[in-house]
């Protein structure tokens, strides 16, 4: 059985695509045959984050319209042999994305033996965002510790619970996971930022991880390398933990407590 | 929070303000109070239909308004009947 996981948030710029890239790579690194689909028709970016923008020939809409075979459109990832990227269309109108079309593509991915399909949702609550979550079995709600992001996440939770296929046919609800991103333990300690506990208390969704605010995310996107591959960085470790927890392992939360820099660190700088 | 700030009575932390604002807002939005107001246009339409059976009124003669005060809501329906001309 293929599991469909949507990475969603409502608000833009909170780290959906960064998370989709890192999370799908993490699943592939753990040996699962994984596909990651960009649902942001007209504003595709997953290809850039995954570093495969120059290899895009066909896209999701081409497959839906029958202009290309799914196997022609899937781009093999440069880091993982068992990871494939399905880019969004850059030129087509959003209306080209249909529920039947998406369902057909997901069914075909299942026939191809994929273990996981990660759907990178566009921002907002319109067609693309709704279709990205329609067929989901699990959802990663990406949230920044910031008022507008928390509110929009709550809105998306309502949509998951009302508009998804699982909600429509009354089967088990989508399994929801809260991922707090761009987290700054120091600002939380100073009372300037909502803590992950606050966010979780507000949204009432089980926490799957906390990704610290980090310079490595920009470094990763500059190179078109999913952040999970930046060995030794806190972001890479945090995403690795998220994948492990998703697969049912227990991992303590890391990078959530602020450690005051010691004297030597303060004198000589460094991280 | 610096030592001086602590000494002279600290201001409320902004994260706390954010949390309080959000918990009120989310509770309100989850209760569906925001969604409930969606029925207003339909209500207005149906009221016109019913009233039109007895008196001739125009759509703009019926005003439906939902007001929220603390923890109760007031539904105000204002119908202006046309002057009787004989």
Short mmCIF file of C-alpha atoms in Angstrom, two decimals:
data_model
loop_
_atom_site.label_atom_id
_atom_site.label_comp_id
_atom_site.label_asym_id
_atom_site.label_seq_id
_atom_site.Cartn_x
_atom_site.Cartn_y
_atom_site.Cartn_z
CA UNK A 1 0.00 0.00 0.00
CA UNK A 2 1.23 3.45 -0.88
CA UNK A 3 0.94 6.02 1.90
CA UNK A 4 0.17 9.55 0.74
CA UNK A 5 1.59 12.31 2.96
CA UNK A 6 0.70 15.95 2.40
CA UNK A 7 2.98 18.73 3.60
CA UNK A 8 0.71 21.69 4.17
CA UNK A 9 0.41 24.92 6.17
CA UNK A 10 -2.03 27.44 4.75
CA UNK A 11 0.46 30.24 5.06
CA UNK A 12 3.30 30.66 2.58
CA UNK A 13 6.99 30.83 3.36
CA UNK A 14 6.87 28.65 6.45
CA UNK A 15 8.99 25.84 4.99
CA UNK A 16 6.64 23.47 3.15
CA UNK A 17 8.92 22.89 0.18
CA UNK A 18 12.04 22.69 2.36
CA UNK A 19 10.22 20.13 4.47
CA UNK A 20 8.85 18.18 1.50
CA UNK A 21 12.35 17.93 0.02
CA UNK A 22 14.04 16.96 3.29
CA UNK A 23 11.29 14.60 4.42
CA UNK A 24 10.98 12.72 1.13
CA UNK A 25 14.78 12.43 0.94
CA UNK A 26 14.78 11.14 4.50
CA UNK A 27 12.24 8.44 3.64
CA UNK A 28 14.31 7.45 0.61
CA UNK A 29 17.47 7.33 2.73
CA UNK A 30 15.64 4.88 4.97
CA UNK A 31 15.10 2.64 1.95
CA UNK A 32 11.54 3.51 0.96
CA UNK A 33 10.64 4.07 -2.66
CA UNK A 34 9.34 7.60 -2.53
CA UNK A 35 7.86 10.17 -4.91
CA UNK A 36 7.52 13.85 -4.14
CA UNK A 37 4.95 15.86 -6.10
CA UNK A 38 4.85 19.63 -6.47
CA UNK A 39 1.22 20.82 -6.43
CA UNK A 40 2.05 24.49 -6.85
CA UNK A 41 0.96 24.81 -10.48
CA UNK A 42 2.25 28.06 -11.94
CA UNK A 43 4.81 28.65 -9.18
CA UNK A 44 6.85 25.49 -9.09
CA UNK A 45 9.88 25.49 -6.83
CA UNK A 46 10.35 21.99 -5.57
CA UNK A 47 12.53 21.22 -8.62
CA UNK A 48 14.89 24.04 -7.58
CA UNK A 49 15.08 22.91 -3.98
CA UNK A 50 15.73 19.33 -5.12
CA UNK A 51 18.32 20.57 -7.65
CA UNK A 52 16.68 18.99 -10.70
CA UNK A 53 15.34 22.12 -12.42
CA UNK A 54 17.40 21.52 -15.55
CA UNK A 55 16.10 18.02 -16.00
CA UNK A 56 12.41 18.94 -16.06
CA UNK A 57 10.86 17.87 -19.37
CA UNK A 58 7.30 16.86 -18.47
CA UNK A 59 5.24 17.80 -15.47
CA UNK A 60 2.21 16.80 -13.42
CA UNK A 61 -0.26 18.52 -15.77
CA UNK A 62 1.28 16.80 -18.82
CA UNK A 63 0.67 13.47 -17.10
CA UNK A 64 -2.88 14.39 -16.08
CA UNK A 65 -3.68 15.50 -19.65
CA UNK A 66 -2.16 12.34 -21.09
CA UNK A 67 0.56 14.25 -22.95
CA UNK A 68 3.28 12.28 -21.22
CA UNK A 69 3.58 9.00 -19.37
CA UNK A 70 4.10 9.18 -15.64
CA UNK A 71 7.39 7.32 -15.99
CA UNK A 72 8.60 9.96 -18.45
CA UNK A 73 7.74 12.80 -16.09
CA UNK A 74 9.26 11.35 -12.93
CA UNK A 75 12.77 12.70 -12.36
CA UNK A 76 15.18 10.49 -10.50
CA UNK A 77 16.80 12.32 -7.59
CA UNK A 78 20.53 12.92 -7.79
CA UNK A 79 21.17 11.84 -4.19
CA UNK A 80 18.85 8.89 -3.72
CA UNK A 81 18.17 6.11 -6.24
CA UNK A 82 14.72 5.39 -4.84
CA UNK A 83 13.47 8.99 -4.82
CA UNK A 84 11.57 10.59 -7.72
CA UNK A 85 10.38 14.13 -8.25
CA UNK A 86 7.20 15.03 -10.14
CA UNK A 87 7.39 18.76 -10.89
CA UNK A 88 4.46 21.13 -11.20
CA UNK A 89 3.71 22.90 -14.43
CA UNK A 90 5.16 26.37 -14.66
CA UNK A 91 2.98 27.68 -17.44
CA UNK A 92 -0.40 26.03 -17.26
CA UNK A 93 -3.45 27.42 -15.64
CA UNK A 94 -4.28 26.11 -12.19
CA UNK A 95 -7.61 24.79 -13.48
CA UNK A 96 -5.73 22.07 -15.35
CA UNK A 97 -5.35 20.32 -11.99
CA UNK A 98 -8.35 18.05 -11.48
CA UNK A 99 -9.39 15.66 -8.75
CA UNK A 100 -9.75 12.77 -11.22
CA UNK A 101 -6.34 13.58 -12.68
CA UNK A 102 -4.62 13.60 -9.31
CA UNK A 103 -6.33 10.38 -8.31
CA UNK A 104 -5.18 8.74 -11.54
CA UNK A 105 -1.56 9.78 -10.96
CA UNK A 106 -1.63 8.52 -7.36
CA UNK A 107 -3.12 5.18 -8.45
CA UNK A 108 -0.40 4.81 -11.07
CA UNK A 109 2.29 5.55 -8.49
CA UNK A 110 0.82 2.79 -6.39
CA UNK A 111 1.06 0.40 -9.36
CA UNK A 112 4.71 1.39 -9.76
CA UNK A 113 5.30 0.16 -6.22
CA UNK A 114 5.94 3.40 -4.40
CA UNK A 115 5.90 3.15 -0.60
CA UNK A 116 5.35 6.85 0.00
CA UNK A 117 4.07 9.78 -2.01
CA UNK A 118 4.80 13.19 -0.49
CA UNK A 119 2.56 16.01 -1.74
CA UNK A 120 4.09 19.48 -1.50
CA UNK A 121 1.07 21.76 -1.11
CA UNK A 122 0.95 25.32 -2.37
CA UNK A 123 0.12 28.08 0.10
CA UNK A 124 -3.46 29.19 0.47
CA UNK A 125 -6.68 27.21 0.66
CA UNK A 126 -7.59 27.10 -2.98
CA UNK A 127 -7.75 24.33 -5.57
CA UNK A 128 -4.08 23.30 -5.55
CA UNK A 129 -3.89 23.21 -1.78
CA UNK A 130 -7.15 21.30 -1.45
CA UNK A 131 -6.17 18.76 -4.14
CA UNK A 132 -2.79 18.23 -2.46
CA UNK A 133 -4.53 17.09 0.71
CA UNK A 134 -7.60 15.39 -0.80
CA UNK A 135 -6.07 11.91 -1.04
CA UNK A 136 -3.74 12.15 1.97
CA UNK A 137 -3.41 9.41 4.55
CA UNK A 138 -1.20 11.55 6.77
CA UNK A 139 -0.50 15.27 6.96
CA UNK A 140 2.48 17.24 8.15
CA UNK A 141 1.24 20.66 9.23
CA UNK A 142 4.20 22.97 8.92
CA UNK A 143 3.88 25.89 11.31
CA UNK A 144 6.11 28.78 12.34
CA UNK A 145 5.86 29.94 15.96
CA UNK A 146 4.12 33.10 14.84
CA UNK A 147 0.49 34.25 15.03
CA UNK A 148 -0.54 34.25 11.37
CA UNK A 149 1.06 30.89 10.69
CA UNK A 150 -0.65 29.27 13.69
CA UNK A 151 -4.02 30.65 12.69
CA UNK A 152 -3.64 29.50 9.08
CA UNK A 153 -2.57 26.05 10.25
CA UNK A 154 -5.74 25.82 12.28
CA UNK A 155 -7.71 26.72 9.18
CA UNK A 156 -5.94 24.00 7.18
CA UNK A 157 -6.72 21.49 9.93
CA UNK A 158 -10.39 22.30 9.45
CA UNK A 159 -10.06 21.70 5.71
CA UNK A 160 -8.23 18.38 6.27
CA UNK A 161 -11.11 17.30 8.48
CA UNK A 162 -13.81 18.34 6.04
CA UNK A 163 -12.61 18.23 2.44
CA UNK A 164 -10.32 15.21 2.29
CA UNK A 165 -11.38 11.95 0.72
CA UNK A 166 -11.08 10.26 4.10
CA UNK A 167 -13.46 12.79 5.60
CA UNK A 168 -15.87 12.44 2.67
CA UNK A 169 -16.18 8.66 2.81
CA UNK A 170 -16.08 8.48 6.59
CA UNK A 171 -12.99 6.27 6.86
CA UNK A 172 -10.28 6.78 9.50
CA UNK A 173 -9.34 10.46 9.60
CA UNK A 174 -6.04 11.73 8.22
CA UNK A 175 -3.23 11.23 10.72
CA UNK A 176 -2.02 14.72 11.56
CA UNK A 177 1.50 15.68 12.59
CA UNK A 178 2.60 19.11 13.73
CA UNK A 179 6.01 20.27 12.57
CA UNK A 180 7.24 23.54 14.07
CA UNK A 181 9.81 25.15 11.80
CA UNK A 182 12.10 28.18 11.95
CA UNK A 183 12.32 27.76 15.71
CA UNK A 184 14.62 29.95 17.71
CA UNK A 185 15.20 28.61 21.24
CA UNK A 186 16.86 31.84 22.33
CA UNK A 187 13.91 33.99 21.33
CA UNK A 188 11.56 31.53 23.05
CA UNK A 189 13.67 31.78 26.19
CA UNK A 190 13.50 35.57 25.97
CA UNK A 191 9.72 35.44 25.70
CA UNK A 192 9.75 36.80 22.18
CA UNK A 193 8.55 33.68 20.41
CA UNK A 194 5.80 31.13 21.01
CA UNK A 195 7.27 27.90 22.30
CA UNK A 196 6.60 24.63 20.49
CA UNK A 197 4.50 23.65 23.50
CA UNK A 198 2.37 26.77 23.05
CA UNK A 199 1.87 25.99 19.37
CA UNK A 200 0.95 22.41 20.11
CA UNK A 201 -1.43 23.43 22.87
CA UNK A 202 -3.14 25.85 20.50
CA UNK A 203 -3.47 23.48 17.54
CA UNK A 204 -3.88 20.24 19.51
CA UNK A 205 -2.04 18.08 17.01
CA UNK A 206 0.69 15.59 17.99
CA UNK A 207 4.15 17.05 17.51
CA UNK A 208 6.46 15.26 15.07
CA UNK A 209 9.40 17.60 15.41
CA UNK A 210 10.92 21.03 15.74
CA UNK A 211 13.24 22.39 13.06
CA UNK A 212 15.51 25.17 14.30
CA UNK A 213 15.93 28.42 12.40
CA UNK A 214 19.21 27.90 10.63
CA UNK A 215 21.50 29.36 8.05
CA UNK A 216 21.93 25.91 6.54
CA UNK A 217 18.46 26.01 4.97
CA UNK A 218 19.53 28.84 2.66
CA UNK A 219 22.86 27.12 2.06
CA UNK A 220 20.97 24.00 1.06
CA UNK A 221 18.55 25.74 -1.29
CA UNK A 222 21.40 27.71 -2.88
CA UNK A 223 22.92 24.42 -3.99
CA UNK A 224 19.70 22.57 -4.76
CA UNK A 225 20.43 20.02 -2.07
CA UNK A 226 17.67 19.01 0.35
CA UNK A 227 18.67 20.23 3.83
CA UNK A 228 18.73 16.70 5.23
CA UNK A 229 21.90 16.02 3.22
CA UNK A 230 23.92 18.77 4.96
CA UNK A 231 25.67 16.37 7.25
CA UNK A 232 26.29 17.60 10.76
CA UNK A 233 23.94 20.57 10.55
CA UNK A 234 21.23 20.88 13.19
CA UNK A 235 18.54 21.09 10.48
CA UNK A 236 19.70 17.84 8.91
CA UNK A 237 19.67 16.08 12.28
CA UNK A 238 16.28 17.53 13.17
CA UNK A 239 14.77 16.29 9.89
CA UNK A 240 16.36 12.88 10.35
CA UNK A 241 14.62 12.69 13.74
CA UNK A 242 11.32 13.72 12.14
CA UNK A 243 11.55 10.87 9.63
CA UNK A 244 12.42 8.41 12.40
CA UNK A 245 9.42 9.53 14.48
CA UNK A 246 7.20 9.32 11.41
CA UNK A 247 8.30 5.70 11.03
CA UNK A 248 7.29 5.04 14.61
CA UNK A 249 10.62 5.39 16.42
CA UNK A 250 11.02 7.35 19.62
CA UNK A 251 13.49 10.22 19.50
CA UNK A 252 13.99 12.95 22.10
CA UNK A 253 13.45 16.48 20.88
CA UNK A 254 16.70 18.25 20.09
CA UNK A 255 17.64 21.85 19.36
CA UNK A 256 14.75 23.21 21.42
CA UNK A 257 16.68 24.46 24.44
CA UNK A 258 18.84 27.52 24.40
CA UNK A 259 22.31 26.96 25.72
CA UNK A 260 24.08 30.09 26.83
CA UNK A 261 27.38 30.37 25.02
CA UNK A 262 30.28 29.54 27.33
CA UNK A 263 33.12 31.93 28.07
CA UNK A 264 35.43 30.45 25.46
CA UNK A 265 32.73 30.55 22.81
CA UNK A 266 31.98 34.14 23.68
CA UNK A 267 35.64 35.10 23.48
CA UNK A 268 36.49 33.28 20.29
CA UNK A 269 33.13 33.26 18.53
CA UNK A 270 32.16 30.29 16.46
CA UNK A 271 29.03 28.26 16.75
CA UNK B 1 15.36 39.86 29.94
CA UNK B 2 18.11 42.01 31.32
CA UNK B 3 18.83 42.62 34.98
CA UNK B 4 17.65 46.22 34.83
CA UNK B 5 14.37 45.30 33.20
CA UNK B 6 13.79 42.72 35.88
CA UNK B 7 14.48 45.30 38.57
CA UNK B 8 12.08 47.88 37.22
CA UNK B 9 9.21 45.51 36.66
CA UNK B 10 9.18 43.64 33.41
CA UNK B 11 6.81 44.24 30.56
CA UNK B 12 4.54 41.40 29.54
CA UNK B 13 6.37 39.06 27.21
CA UNK B 14 5.12 39.33 23.64
CA UNK B 15 5.02 35.55 23.21
CA UNK B 16 2.49 35.41 26.02
CA UNK B 17 0.37 38.08 24.36
CA UNK B 18 0.52 36.09 21.11
CA UNK B 19 -0.61 32.94 22.85
CA UNK B 20 -3.54 34.63 24.55
CA UNK B 21 -4.69 36.29 21.35
CA UNK B 22 -4.43 33.02 19.43
CA UNK B 23 -6.25 30.92 21.99
CA UNK B 24 -9.23 33.29 21.89
CA UNK B 25 -9.19 33.50 18.11
CA UNK B 26 -8.84 29.78 17.49
CA UNK B 27 -11.55 28.90 20.00
CA UNK B 28 -13.84 31.36 18.25
CA UNK B 29 -13.03 30.13 14.76
CA UNK B 30 -13.33 26.48 15.75
CA UNK B 31 -16.72 27.05 17.33
CA UNK B 32 -17.86 27.79 13.82
CA UNK B 33 -19.13 31.22 14.77
CA UNK B 34 -17.38 32.61 11.74
CA UNK B 35 -18.82 29.93 9.48
CA UNK B 36 -22.33 30.32 10.89
CA UNK B 37 -22.61 33.80 9.45
CA UNK B 38 -22.53 32.13 6.03
CA UNK B 39 -26.25 31.49 6.21
CA UNK B 40 -27.13 35.17 6.23
CA UNK B 41 -27.51 35.66 2.44
CA UNK B 42 -29.66 32.53 2.18
CA UNK B 43 -31.77 33.63 5.11
CA UNK B 44 -32.29 37.00 3.51
CA UNK B 45 -33.33 35.40 0.23
CA UNK B 46 -35.83 33.08 1.86
CA UNK B 47 -37.28 35.84 4.02
CA UNK B 48 -37.93 37.84 0.89
CA UNK B 49 -39.68 34.87 -0.68
CA UNK B 50 -41.93 34.34 2.32
CA UNK B 51 -42.76 37.99 2.88
CA UNK B 52 -43.39 38.54 -0.81
CA UNK B 53 -46.28 36.12 -0.56
CA UNK B 54 -48.14 38.57 1.64
CA UNK B 55 -46.68 42.00 0.98
CA UNK B 56 -44.74 43.22 -1.98
CA UNK B 57 -41.24 44.01 -0.82
CA UNK B 58 -37.96 44.55 -2.60
CA UNK B 59 -34.75 42.79 -1.79
CA UNK B 60 -33.24 45.96 -0.41
CA UNK B 61 -36.14 46.42 2.03
CA UNK B 62 -34.93 43.51 4.11
CA UNK B 63 -31.72 43.86 6.08
CA UNK B 64 -30.28 40.97 8.01
CA UNK B 65 -27.44 41.60 10.38
CA UNK B 66 -25.59 39.45 12.87
CA UNK B 67 -23.92 41.19 15.78
CA UNK B 68 -21.58 39.64 18.29
CA UNK B 69 -21.28 40.88 21.84
CA UNK B 70 -19.04 39.02 24.27
CA UNK B 71 -20.59 35.58 24.41
CA UNK B 72 -23.96 36.07 22.76
CA UNK B 73 -25.04 36.98 19.28
CA UNK B 74 -27.85 39.19 18.12
CA UNK B 75 -29.61 38.48 14.85
CA UNK B 76 -31.27 41.62 13.64
CA UNK B 77 -33.82 41.46 10.85
CA UNK B 78 -35.15 44.75 9.61
CA UNK B 79 -38.05 44.75 7.17
CA UNK B 80 -39.31 47.96 5.73
CA UNK B 81 -42.88 47.55 4.51
CA UNK B 82 -43.94 49.67 1.60
CA UNK B 83 -46.37 52.48 2.26
CA UNK B 84 -49.92 51.47 1.54
CA UNK B 85 -51.10 53.31 -1.49
CA UNK B 86 -54.74 53.09 -2.35
#
